[in-house]
Coordinates of C-alpha atoms and ligand atoms in Angstrom, one line a residue:
M1 CA -139.6 -221.4 90.5
A2 CA -141.9 -222.6 93.1
F3 CA -141.9 -219.3 95.0
E4 CA -144.6 -216.8 93.9
T5 CA -146.4 -217.8 90.8
P6 CA -150.0 -217.0 89.9
L7 CA -152.7 -219.6 90.2
S8 CA -152.1 -222.0 87.4
R9 CA -155.0 -223.4 85.4
R10 CA -154.1 -226.7 87.1
T11 CA -154.8 -225.2 90.5
L12 CA -158.1 -223.7 89.2
L13 CA -159.2 -227.0 87.8
K14 CA -158.0 -229.0 90.8
G15 CA -159.8 -226.7 93.2
G16 CA -162.9 -226.7 91.0
A17 CA -162.7 -222.9 91.3
V18 CA -163.5 -222.0 87.8
T19 CA -164.9 -218.6 88.4
A20 CA -166.9 -216.3 86.2
A21 CA -163.7 -214.4 85.5
A22 CA -162.1 -217.5 84.2
L23 CA -165.0 -218.1 81.8
T24 CA -164.4 -214.7 80.2
F25 CA -160.9 -215.9 79.1
G26 CA -162.1 -216.1 75.5
A27 CA -163.5 -212.6 75.2
L28 CA -160.5 -211.4 73.3
T29 CA -160.5 -213.2 69.9
A30 CA -157.4 -214.6 68.6
E31 CA -157.4 -212.1 65.8
E32 CA -157.7 -209.2 68.2
A33 CA -155.0 -210.6 70.3
R34 CA -152.5 -210.4 67.5
A35 CA -153.1 -206.7 66.8
A36 CA -150.0 -205.4 68.7
V37 CA -147.7 -208.0 67.2
D38 CA -149.3 -207.5 63.7
Q39 CA -148.8 -203.8 64.0
T40 CA -145.1 -204.3 64.7
A41 CA -144.8 -206.7 61.8
R42 CA -146.4 -204.1 59.5
S43 CA -144.4 -201.2 60.9
G44 CA -141.4 -202.5 59.0
V45 CA -140.0 -205.5 57.2
F46 CA -137.6 -205.9 60.2
G47 CA -139.9 -204.6 62.9
F48 CA -138.8 -207.1 65.5
G49 CA -135.3 -205.8 65.5
V50 CA -131.9 -207.5 65.1
A51 CA -129.7 -209.4 67.5
S52 CA -126.3 -211.1 67.7
G53 CA -125.1 -213.9 70.0
D54 CA -122.8 -216.7 71.1
P55 CA -119.6 -214.7 70.4
T56 CA -116.2 -216.5 70.2
A57 CA -112.8 -215.1 69.1
T58 CA -113.6 -215.6 65.4
E59 CA -117.4 -216.2 65.1
L60 CA -120.6 -214.4 65.7
L61 CA -124.3 -215.3 65.2
L62 CA -126.6 -212.7 63.7
W63 CA -130.4 -212.9 64.0
T64 CA -133.5 -211.1 62.7
R65 CA -137.1 -211.8 61.7
V66 CA -138.4 -210.6 58.3
T67 CA -142.0 -209.8 57.5
P68 CA -142.0 -210.0 53.7
T69 CA -145.7 -209.4 53.2
P70 CA -148.2 -207.9 55.6
D71 CA -149.9 -211.2 56.2
A72 CA -146.7 -213.0 57.2
T73 CA -147.2 -212.2 60.9
P74 CA -145.5 -214.2 63.6
G75 CA -147.1 -217.6 64.3
S76 CA -149.4 -217.3 61.3
G77 CA -147.7 -219.8 59.1
R78 CA -148.3 -217.4 56.2
G79 CA -146.0 -215.6 53.8
P80 CA -143.6 -216.5 51.0
R81 CA -140.2 -218.0 51.0
T82 CA -137.9 -214.9 51.2
K83 CA -134.3 -214.1 50.4
V84 CA -132.5 -212.0 53.0
H85 CA -129.2 -210.3 52.4
W86 CA -126.8 -209.7 55.4
E87 CA -123.7 -207.6 55.8
L88 CA -121.1 -207.4 58.6
S89 CA -119.0 -204.3 58.5
A90 CA -115.9 -203.0 60.2
D91 CA -117.4 -199.5 60.4
E92 CA -120.9 -198.3 61.2
D93 CA -121.4 -196.7 57.7
F94 CA -120.8 -200.0 55.9
R95 CA -117.9 -198.7 53.9
H96 CA -115.7 -201.7 54.9
V97 CA -118.0 -204.7 54.7
V98 CA -115.9 -207.7 55.7
R99 CA -118.5 -210.5 55.2
Q100 CA -121.8 -210.7 53.5
G101 CA -124.2 -213.3 52.1
T102 CA -127.8 -214.3 51.6
E103 CA -130.1 -216.6 53.5
W104 CA -133.5 -218.0 52.7
T105 CA -136.3 -218.2 55.3
D106 CA -139.9 -219.1 55.2
A107 CA -143.0 -219.7 57.3
G108 CA -141.6 -223.1 58.4
R109 CA -139.2 -221.1 60.7
D110 CA -141.6 -218.3 61.3
H111 CA -139.5 -216.1 58.9
T112 CA -136.6 -215.9 61.4
V113 CA -133.1 -215.7 60.1
K114 CA -129.8 -216.9 61.7
V115 CA -126.3 -216.5 60.2
V116 CA -123.1 -217.7 61.8
V117 CA -120.2 -215.6 60.5
H118 CA -116.8 -217.2 60.6
G119 CA -113.2 -216.0 60.2
L120 CA -113.4 -212.8 62.2
E121 CA -110.8 -211.0 64.3
P122 CA -110.8 -211.5 68.1
Y123 CA -111.9 -208.7 70.4
T124 CA -113.1 -206.6 67.5
R125 CA -116.2 -204.5 67.1
Y126 CA -118.5 -205.0 64.0
W127 CA -121.7 -203.6 62.7
Y128 CA -124.4 -205.6 60.9
R129 CA -127.7 -205.2 59.0
F130 CA -130.1 -207.2 56.9
S131 CA -132.0 -206.3 53.8
A132 CA -134.8 -207.8 51.8
K133 CA -136.8 -206.7 48.8
A134 CA -139.0 -204.5 50.8
G135 CA -136.6 -202.8 53.2
T136 CA -133.5 -202.7 55.4
S137 CA -133.1 -203.5 59.1
P138 CA -131.7 -201.3 61.8
V139 CA -127.9 -201.5 62.2
G140 CA -126.8 -203.7 65.1
R141 CA -123.5 -203.4 66.9
T142 CA -121.6 -206.5 68.1
Q143 CA -118.1 -207.8 68.9
T144 CA -116.1 -210.9 69.0
A145 CA -115.0 -212.3 72.3
P146 CA -111.9 -210.9 74.2
D147 CA -110.2 -214.2 73.6
E148 CA -106.6 -214.2 72.4
P149 CA -103.9 -216.5 73.7
G150 CA -101.2 -214.7 75.5
S151 CA -103.2 -211.4 75.9
T152 CA -105.4 -210.4 78.8
H153 CA -108.2 -208.1 77.9
A154 CA -111.0 -206.5 79.9
L155 CA -114.1 -208.6 80.4
R156 CA -117.3 -207.1 81.5
L157 CA -120.8 -208.4 81.0
A158 CA -124.3 -207.7 82.3
F159 CA -126.4 -210.6 83.5
V160 CA -130.1 -210.7 83.9
S161 CA -133.1 -213.0 84.4
C162 CA -136.8 -213.1 84.8
S163 CA -138.2 -210.5 82.4
N164 CA -142.0 -210.9 82.6
W165 CA -143.8 -208.7 80.2
T166 CA -146.9 -208.4 82.4
G167 CA -144.6 -207.6 85.3
G168 CA -143.6 -204.2 84.1
F169 CA -141.7 -202.1 81.7
F170 CA -138.2 -203.3 80.7
T171 CA -136.3 -200.4 82.2
A172 CA -133.4 -202.7 83.1
Y173 CA -132.9 -203.4 79.4
R174 CA -132.9 -199.7 78.7
G175 CA -130.2 -199.3 81.3
I176 CA -128.1 -202.0 79.7
A177 CA -128.6 -200.6 76.2
A178 CA -127.4 -197.1 77.5
R179 CA -124.1 -198.5 78.5
D180 CA -121.0 -198.5 76.4
D181 CA -118.8 -200.8 78.5
L182 CA -120.1 -204.4 78.0
D183 CA -118.7 -207.3 76.0
V184 CA -121.8 -209.3 76.3
V185 CA -125.3 -209.6 77.9
L186 CA -125.9 -213.0 79.6
H187 CA -129.6 -213.9 80.0
L188 CA -129.9 -216.7 82.6
G189 CA -133.6 -217.7 81.8
D190 CA -137.2 -216.7 82.1
Y191 CA -136.7 -214.4 79.1
L192 CA -140.5 -214.7 78.7
Y193 CA -143.3 -216.2 80.8
E194 CA -146.1 -218.6 79.7
Y195 CA -149.0 -217.1 81.6
G196 CA -152.1 -215.4 80.2
N197 CA -153.9 -212.3 81.3
D198 CA -156.8 -213.4 83.4
D199 CA -156.7 -215.5 86.6
D200 CA -153.2 -216.7 85.7
R201 CA -152.0 -213.1 85.2
Y202 CA -148.6 -212.7 86.8
G203 CA -147.5 -209.1 87.9
P204 CA -149.1 -205.9 89.2
A205 CA -152.8 -205.5 88.6
E206 CA -152.2 -201.9 87.6
L207 CA -150.7 -203.0 84.3
A208 CA -153.8 -205.0 83.2
G209 CA -154.9 -203.5 79.8
I210 CA -151.5 -201.7 79.6
R211 CA -149.1 -204.5 79.4
D212 CA -151.0 -207.7 78.5
H213 CA -149.6 -210.9 77.2
Q214 CA -150.3 -212.0 73.6
P215 CA -151.7 -214.5 73.1
P216 CA -154.0 -213.7 76.0
V217 CA -153.9 -217.3 77.3
E218 CA -151.1 -219.5 78.5
M219 CA -148.9 -220.4 75.6
L220 CA -149.3 -224.0 74.5
S221 CA -149.4 -224.4 70.7
L222 CA -146.4 -223.6 68.4
E223 CA -148.4 -220.5 67.2
D224 CA -148.7 -219.4 70.9
Y225 CA -145.0 -219.8 71.6
R226 CA -144.0 -217.9 68.4
L227 CA -146.5 -215.1 69.1
R228 CA -145.3 -214.7 72.6
H229 CA -141.7 -214.4 71.5
A230 CA -142.7 -211.9 68.9
L231 CA -144.6 -209.9 71.5
Y232 CA -141.5 -209.6 73.7
K233 CA -139.4 -208.6 70.6
T234 CA -141.7 -205.6 70.1
D235 CA -140.4 -204.0 73.2
P236 CA -138.2 -201.1 72.3
D237 CA -135.9 -201.4 75.4
L238 CA -135.4 -205.1 74.7
Q239 CA -134.7 -204.4 71.0
A240 CA -132.2 -201.7 72.0
A241 CA -130.3 -204.1 74.4
H242 CA -130.1 -206.7 71.6
L243 CA -129.0 -204.2 69.1
R244 CA -126.1 -202.9 71.2
F245 CA -124.4 -206.1 72.4
P246 CA -124.1 -209.7 71.6
W247 CA -126.1 -211.9 74.0
I248 CA -125.5 -215.4 75.4
V249 CA -128.9 -216.9 76.4
I250 CA -130.2 -220.0 78.1
F251 CA -133.7 -220.8 79.1
D252 CA -135.1 -221.7 82.5
D253 CA -138.6 -223.1 83.2
H254 CA -140.9 -220.3 82.0
E255 CA -139.8 -220.5 78.4
I256 CA -141.6 -223.9 78.6
A257 CA -143.9 -223.9 81.7
N258 CA -143.4 -223.2 85.4
D259 CA -141.2 -225.6 87.3
A260 CA -140.5 -227.8 84.3
Y261 CA -138.7 -231.1 84.8
A262 CA -137.8 -233.9 82.5
T263 CA -141.3 -235.4 82.1
G264 CA -143.6 -232.5 83.1
A265 CA -144.1 -229.2 84.8
E266 CA -146.0 -227.7 87.7
N267 CA -148.0 -225.6 85.1
H268 CA -148.7 -228.5 82.8
E269 CA -151.8 -230.7 83.1
T270 CA -151.2 -233.9 81.1
Q271 CA -154.5 -235.4 82.0
D272 CA -157.5 -233.6 80.8
D273 CA -160.0 -232.8 83.6
P274 CA -162.8 -235.3 83.2
D275 CA -165.3 -232.8 84.6
T276 CA -164.7 -230.3 81.8
D277 CA -166.2 -230.7 78.4
Y278 CA -163.7 -228.9 76.3
T279 CA -165.7 -229.3 73.1
A280 CA -168.9 -227.8 74.4
P281 CA -170.0 -224.5 72.7
G282 CA -168.8 -221.6 74.9
S283 CA -166.2 -223.8 76.5
P284 CA -163.7 -221.5 78.2
T285 CA -160.8 -221.1 75.8
G286 CA -158.4 -220.5 78.7
I287 CA -158.9 -224.0 79.9
R288 CA -157.5 -226.1 77.2
P289 CA -156.4 -229.7 77.4
E290 CA -152.6 -229.4 77.6
G291 CA -151.8 -232.7 76.0
D292 CA -148.4 -234.4 75.8
F293 CA -145.7 -232.6 77.7
Q294 CA -142.8 -233.7 75.4
A295 CA -144.7 -232.4 72.4
R296 CA -145.3 -229.1 74.2
R297 CA -141.6 -228.8 75.1
R298 CA -140.6 -229.5 71.5
R299 CA -142.8 -226.6 70.4
A300 CA -141.3 -224.4 73.1
F301 CA -137.8 -225.3 72.0
Q302 CA -138.6 -224.8 68.4
A303 CA -139.9 -221.2 69.0
Y304 CA -137.0 -220.5 71.3
L305 CA -134.4 -221.6 68.7
E306 CA -136.2 -219.6 66.0
W307 CA -136.6 -216.4 67.9
M308 CA -133.5 -216.2 70.2
P309 CA -129.9 -215.3 69.1
I310 CA -128.5 -218.7 70.1
R311 CA -126.7 -221.1 67.7
E312 CA -128.3 -224.3 66.7
P313 CA -127.5 -226.8 69.5
E314 CA -124.7 -229.3 68.7
S315 CA -123.7 -227.3 65.6
W316 CA -120.4 -226.0 67.1
Q317 CA -119.8 -227.7 70.4
R318 CA -120.6 -231.4 71.0
E319 CA -120.2 -233.3 74.3
R320 CA -121.8 -236.4 75.7
H321 CA -125.3 -235.3 76.7
Q322 CA -128.9 -236.4 77.0
G323 CA -131.7 -234.9 74.9
T324 CA -130.6 -231.7 73.1
Q325 CA -127.2 -230.2 74.1
F326 CA -127.9 -226.6 75.0
F327 CA -125.0 -226.3 77.4
R328 CA -121.8 -224.8 76.0
R329 CA -118.6 -223.1 76.9
F330 CA -117.0 -219.7 76.1
T331 CA -113.4 -218.8 76.6
F332 CA -111.8 -215.5 77.3
G333 CA -108.0 -216.0 76.9
D334 CA -106.2 -216.9 80.1
L335 CA -108.6 -214.7 82.1
A336 CA -111.8 -216.7 82.3
E337 CA -114.1 -219.4 80.9
L338 CA -117.8 -219.3 81.0
S339 CA -119.8 -222.6 81.2
V340 CA -123.4 -222.0 80.4
I341 CA -125.5 -224.9 81.8
E342 CA -129.1 -226.0 81.2
T343 CA -131.0 -227.4 84.1
R344 CA -134.6 -228.1 83.0
Q345 CA -134.5 -230.7 80.2
N346 CA -133.3 -233.7 82.2
R347 CA -134.0 -232.8 85.8
S348 CA -135.8 -235.2 88.1
Q349 CA -139.2 -234.0 89.4
Q350 CA -139.1 -231.6 92.3
V351 CA -140.0 -233.0 95.8
P352 CA -141.3 -231.2 98.9
A353 CA -138.8 -230.0 101.4
T354 CA -140.4 -232.1 104.2
A355 CA -142.1 -235.5 104.2
D356 CA -143.9 -237.1 107.2
G357 CA -142.7 -234.4 109.6
V358 CA -139.0 -234.6 108.7
V359 CA -136.6 -233.2 106.2
N360 CA -137.3 -235.1 103.0
P361 CA -134.6 -237.7 102.5
A362 CA -135.3 -237.7 98.7
L363 CA -133.5 -234.3 98.5
A364 CA -130.2 -236.1 98.9
D365 CA -131.1 -239.2 96.8
P366 CA -128.1 -239.6 94.3
A367 CA -130.5 -241.0 91.7
R368 CA -132.2 -237.6 91.4
H369 CA -130.5 -235.1 89.1
L370 CA -130.6 -231.4 88.2
P371 CA -128.3 -231.5 85.1
E372 CA -128.1 -234.9 83.6
P373 CA -124.9 -236.9 84.7
Q374 CA -123.1 -236.3 81.4
Q375 CA -123.6 -232.6 81.7
L376 CA -122.4 -232.5 85.3
D377 CA -119.3 -234.5 84.2
W378 CA -118.6 -231.9 81.5
L379 CA -119.0 -229.1 84.0
T380 CA -116.9 -230.6 86.8
R381 CA -114.2 -231.5 84.2
G382 CA -114.3 -227.9 83.0
I383 CA -113.9 -226.5 86.5
T384 CA -111.1 -228.8 87.7
G385 CA -109.2 -228.7 84.4
S386 CA -109.4 -225.0 83.8
R387 CA -106.2 -223.0 83.5
A388 CA -107.9 -219.6 83.4
A389 CA -108.0 -217.4 86.5
W390 CA -111.7 -217.7 86.8
H391 CA -114.3 -220.3 85.8
L392 CA -117.7 -218.6 85.5
V393 CA -120.9 -220.8 85.5
G394 CA -124.0 -219.4 83.9
N395 CA -126.7 -221.1 86.0
Q396 CA -130.4 -220.9 86.4
T397 CA -131.4 -221.6 90.1
V398 CA -129.6 -220.7 93.3
F399 CA -126.6 -222.9 94.0
A400 CA -125.8 -222.0 97.6
R401 CA -127.5 -223.8 100.4
L402 CA -130.5 -221.7 101.6
F403 CA -132.3 -222.8 104.7
G404 CA -135.8 -221.6 105.3
V405 CA -136.7 -218.9 107.9
P406 CA -139.7 -219.0 110.2
A407 CA -140.9 -215.6 108.8
L408 CA -142.0 -217.5 105.7
G409 CA -143.8 -220.3 107.6
P410 CA -142.8 -223.1 110.0
V411 CA -139.4 -224.6 109.3
L412 CA -137.8 -227.8 110.6
P413 CA -134.1 -227.7 111.6
G414 CA -132.2 -228.2 108.3
Q415 CA -135.3 -227.5 106.1
V416 CA -134.3 -225.8 102.8
F417 CA -136.1 -222.8 101.4
N418 CA -136.8 -224.0 97.8
T419 CA -136.5 -227.4 96.4
D420 CA -136.7 -226.2 92.8
Q421 CA -133.0 -225.0 93.2
W422 CA -129.8 -226.9 93.8
D423 CA -130.9 -227.6 97.4
G424 CA -133.5 -229.9 95.9
Y425 CA -130.8 -232.0 94.3
Q426 CA -128.2 -232.3 97.0
A427 CA -126.1 -235.1 95.5
D428 CA -125.5 -233.0 92.4
Q429 CA -124.9 -229.9 94.6
R430 CA -122.3 -231.9 96.6
R431 CA -120.5 -233.2 93.4
L432 CA -120.2 -229.7 92.1
L433 CA -118.9 -228.3 95.4
D434 CA -116.4 -231.1 95.5
A435 CA -115.2 -230.3 92.0
M436 CA -114.9 -226.6 93.0
A437 CA -112.8 -227.7 96.0
A438 CA -110.6 -229.8 93.7
A439 CA -110.0 -227.0 91.2
R440 CA -106.4 -225.9 91.6
G441 CA -106.3 -223.3 88.8
A442 CA -109.5 -221.4 88.3
D443 CA -111.6 -219.9 91.1
P444 CA -115.3 -220.8 90.5
V445 CA -117.9 -218.0 90.2
V446 CA -121.5 -219.0 89.8
L447 CA -123.8 -216.5 88.1
T448 CA -127.5 -217.1 88.9
G449 CA -131.0 -215.8 88.2
D450 CA -134.5 -217.2 89.0
I451 CA -135.0 -216.1 92.6
H452 CA -136.0 -212.4 91.9
A453 CA -133.6 -211.0 94.5
S454 CA -129.9 -209.9 94.7
F455 CA -127.4 -212.1 96.5
A456 CA -123.6 -212.4 96.9
N457 CA -122.8 -215.8 98.5
D458 CA -119.8 -217.6 99.7
L459 CA -120.0 -221.3 98.8
P460 CA -119.0 -223.3 101.9
R461 CA -118.3 -227.0 101.2
D462 CA -120.0 -227.8 104.5
P463 CA -122.6 -225.1 105.4
T464 CA -123.2 -226.7 108.8
R465 CA -119.6 -225.8 109.8
Y466 CA -119.7 -222.2 108.5
P467 CA -118.2 -219.8 109.7
V468 CA -116.1 -221.9 112.1
D469 CA -114.6 -223.8 109.2
R470 CA -114.4 -221.2 106.4
N471 CA -114.0 -223.7 103.7
S472 CA -115.7 -221.7 100.9
V473 CA -114.8 -223.2 97.5
G474 CA -116.2 -220.4 95.3
V475 CA -118.6 -217.5 95.2
E476 CA -122.1 -216.9 93.7
F477 CA -123.6 -213.7 92.5
V478 CA -127.4 -213.6 91.9
C479 CA -129.1 -211.0 89.8
P480 CA -132.5 -209.4 90.7
S481 CA -135.4 -209.9 88.2
V482 CA -136.0 -207.5 85.4
T483 CA -139.6 -207.3 86.3
S484 CA -140.9 -210.5 88.0
N485 CA -142.3 -210.2 91.5
G486 CA -139.6 -210.2 94.2
F487 CA -139.8 -210.6 97.9
K488 CA -141.4 -207.2 98.3
E489 CA -144.3 -208.0 96.0
S490 CA -144.7 -211.5 97.4
L491 CA -144.6 -210.5 101.0
G492 CA -146.6 -207.3 100.6
S493 CA -144.2 -204.5 101.6
A494 CA -140.6 -203.5 101.4
A495 CA -140.4 -203.5 105.3
T496 CA -141.5 -207.1 105.5
A497 CA -139.2 -208.1 102.6
Q498 CA -136.3 -206.5 104.5
A499 CA -137.2 -208.2 107.7
V500 CA -137.3 -211.6 106.0
T501 CA -134.0 -211.1 104.1
A502 CA -132.3 -210.0 107.3
A503 CA -133.5 -213.2 109.0
A504 CA -132.4 -215.2 106.0
Q505 CA -128.9 -213.9 106.3
V506 CA -128.8 -214.9 110.0
A507 CA -130.0 -218.4 109.0
N508 CA -127.6 -218.5 106.1
P509 CA -124.5 -216.5 107.1
W510 CA -122.6 -217.4 103.9
V511 CA -125.1 -215.1 102.2
R512 CA -123.0 -211.9 102.4
Y513 CA -125.4 -209.7 100.6
L514 CA -129.2 -210.1 100.1
E515 CA -131.6 -207.6 98.8
G516 CA -135.2 -208.5 98.0
V517 CA -136.8 -205.3 96.8
G518 CA -134.8 -204.0 93.8
H519 CA -135.3 -205.0 90.2
G520 CA -132.6 -204.6 87.6
F521 CA -129.4 -206.2 86.5
V522 CA -125.8 -207.0 87.6
V523 CA -122.6 -205.9 85.8
L524 CA -119.8 -208.4 86.3
D525 CA -116.2 -207.2 85.7
V526 CA -113.4 -209.7 85.6
T527 CA -109.6 -209.0 86.0
P528 CA -106.8 -211.4 86.9
Q529 CA -106.9 -209.9 90.4
R530 CA -110.6 -210.1 91.2
V531 CA -114.2 -210.4 89.9
Q532 CA -116.6 -207.7 90.9
A533 CA -120.4 -207.5 90.7
D534 CA -122.1 -204.1 90.5
Y535 CA -125.9 -204.2 91.3
W536 CA -128.1 -201.8 89.4
F537 CA -131.8 -201.2 90.3
I538 CA -134.6 -199.4 88.6
H539 CA -136.2 -196.4 90.2
S540 CA -139.4 -194.4 89.6
S541 CA -138.9 -191.2 87.8
G542 CA -139.3 -188.0 89.8
D543 CA -139.3 -188.3 93.6
K544 CA -141.7 -191.2 94.1
G545 CA -139.1 -193.6 95.6
L546 CA -140.7 -196.8 96.9
V547 CA -144.2 -195.3 97.0
V548 CA -144.6 -196.0 93.3
D549 CA -143.6 -199.4 92.0
P550 CA -140.9 -198.5 89.5
R551 CA -142.0 -201.4 87.3
L552 CA -145.2 -199.4 86.5
D553 CA -143.3 -196.3 85.3
P554 CA -142.3 -196.2 81.7
Q555 CA -140.0 -193.3 82.5
A556 CA -138.2 -195.2 85.3
T557 CA -134.4 -194.9 85.4
V558 CA -131.6 -197.2 86.5
G559 CA -129.3 -196.4 89.4
Y560 CA -126.2 -197.9 90.9
E561 CA -126.9 -199.7 94.2
T562 CA -123.8 -201.5 95.5
S563 CA -120.8 -203.7 94.7
F564 CA -119.3 -207.0 96.0
A565 CA -116.2 -208.7 94.8
S566 CA -114.0 -211.8 95.2
V567 CA -110.3 -211.5 95.3
K568 CA -108.4 -214.1 93.3
G569 CA -107.3 -217.0 95.6
T570 CA -109.7 -216.2 98.4
R571 CA -112.9 -217.9 97.0
R572 CA -114.9 -215.6 99.3
V573 CA -117.0 -212.6 98.8
S574 CA -115.5 -209.2 99.9
G575 CA -117.2 -205.9 100.2
P576 CA -119.1 -203.8 99.7
V577 CA -116.4 -202.3 97.5
A578 CA -116.3 -199.1 95.3
Q579 CA -118.2 -199.0 92.1
L580 CA -116.5 -200.1 88.9
G581 CA -114.5 -197.5 86.9
P582 CA -113.8 -197.5 83.2
R583 CA -112.6 -200.7 81.4
S584 CA -108.9 -201.3 81.2
D585 CA -109.1 -201.6 77.4
Q586 CA -111.6 -201.5 74.5
P587 CA -112.4 -203.9 71.7
R588 CA -110.7 -202.9 68.4
T589 CA -112.4 -201.0 65.7
A590 CA -110.7 -201.7 62.4
H591 CA -112.1 -198.7 60.6
R592 CA -113.5 -195.5 61.9
Ligands
FE2_1 FE1 -138.4 -216.2 87.1

């Protein structure tokens, strides 16, 4: 997002401000930088854990990474072709193995393994593990989707975004892993960040030397992207959250580079700086020519597809699309559908909120797009044609109109806060609002990350007439970041953040809840009568409260904050409401 990112190399180059600190970028050798990841690779054949994903009624994807020989470390390109055996069992002791098989992997896919298991029972719990010559993986738990025609089951998921390694410990993931009531974890993007550890470090300075990125510079090569994914997968809290539940994942910008669009990114410099001799001895390794953006994005996608529990695009759902189809749809009986969209690959370049002293007319240009037109068609058809009670949309950037507030700088009347979100693509925003208004069956619920703050929004079709004309066509729930800097860190204090968020709610009265201090996750529960979002925040251990940044505390805990809901048929946010109770039913376990 455009809001709060570190100085990019581009900024440094453009400003000519290559400081002495920047010149020490290369102090950590590439070999030293890999030590943490190497250690995990050596700590076990399956040291990066196991994961499952993309659950349907009858299919599950299983994932792992094998290190067959000590030199076969992530990104290295080394290590032999390796046979990996997998088992899926109806019981956790593997007495009732229902499917098993073998897969080959090699350095060409960084020794990652993906298996799609077919022919399973709906809404049923399974356990899985991998084995290779040298060892056996931890046992993962997973389940098929609560998706049976004619039956309505409970549906409860956690959704998260913006998990920056250098931003803090992944306490939010630990809180998710400790739960027993989720069907799935939905990650809406910024699963990892591209920045290095020096001038482009992103996150609290206190964690320098404690929680550093590997590689230590901005990821750019395929080796970099693989090594960064591997680093994140060393985190025990992240591993635990993957091990406990199937995930549905989609990337946002930072899996590639900040504020990515179809042909570039804010944090990508296609043109090499003519004033820098990159080949000179002692040339700062942190300032590398970044080359062709499309080639960089292909490397980012390759590493993402290798290391994330996501099915191969277009292998199981195929719609008209542009580029690679990452968008896809999940069904949950007559209760809900979930359309997961992808909004970086084909988007038009971002434009400023104002131009020549007026609100920028380009924001409403129908030739500019966020998803490509084919994807938006697929989404709007899905929403208007849905017969389920709810149509959930897994979305990256904020969908509701958000006008700027003077507390963040001078604003013109009608000036939007952030043009990297749907407000920067108002023709597409309008088309989706119109589709929501036309939907007669399902009530639309947008689930969003990116902004590093918690929201519950009505979605007025015409915000300028709200609340006089209460024509809300759906609701939006926005999760806080796992660790990335929020309003508090960006604005300097919790008090300032609270003043700004209060002003933002006055300027945007359809924002029914806005909290800019907490980090954590949201639990979404869906019944035929209502959807409810419970917000969970991380807290410092002991009695330190807001004095100590809970992101710095490896012993931090998660605590319940508040809940908002939307009652079927109202298309509006209600609340606050009481915290969720137990699920109405549980996935089946065939054998105990
Ligand atoms: Fe983010």
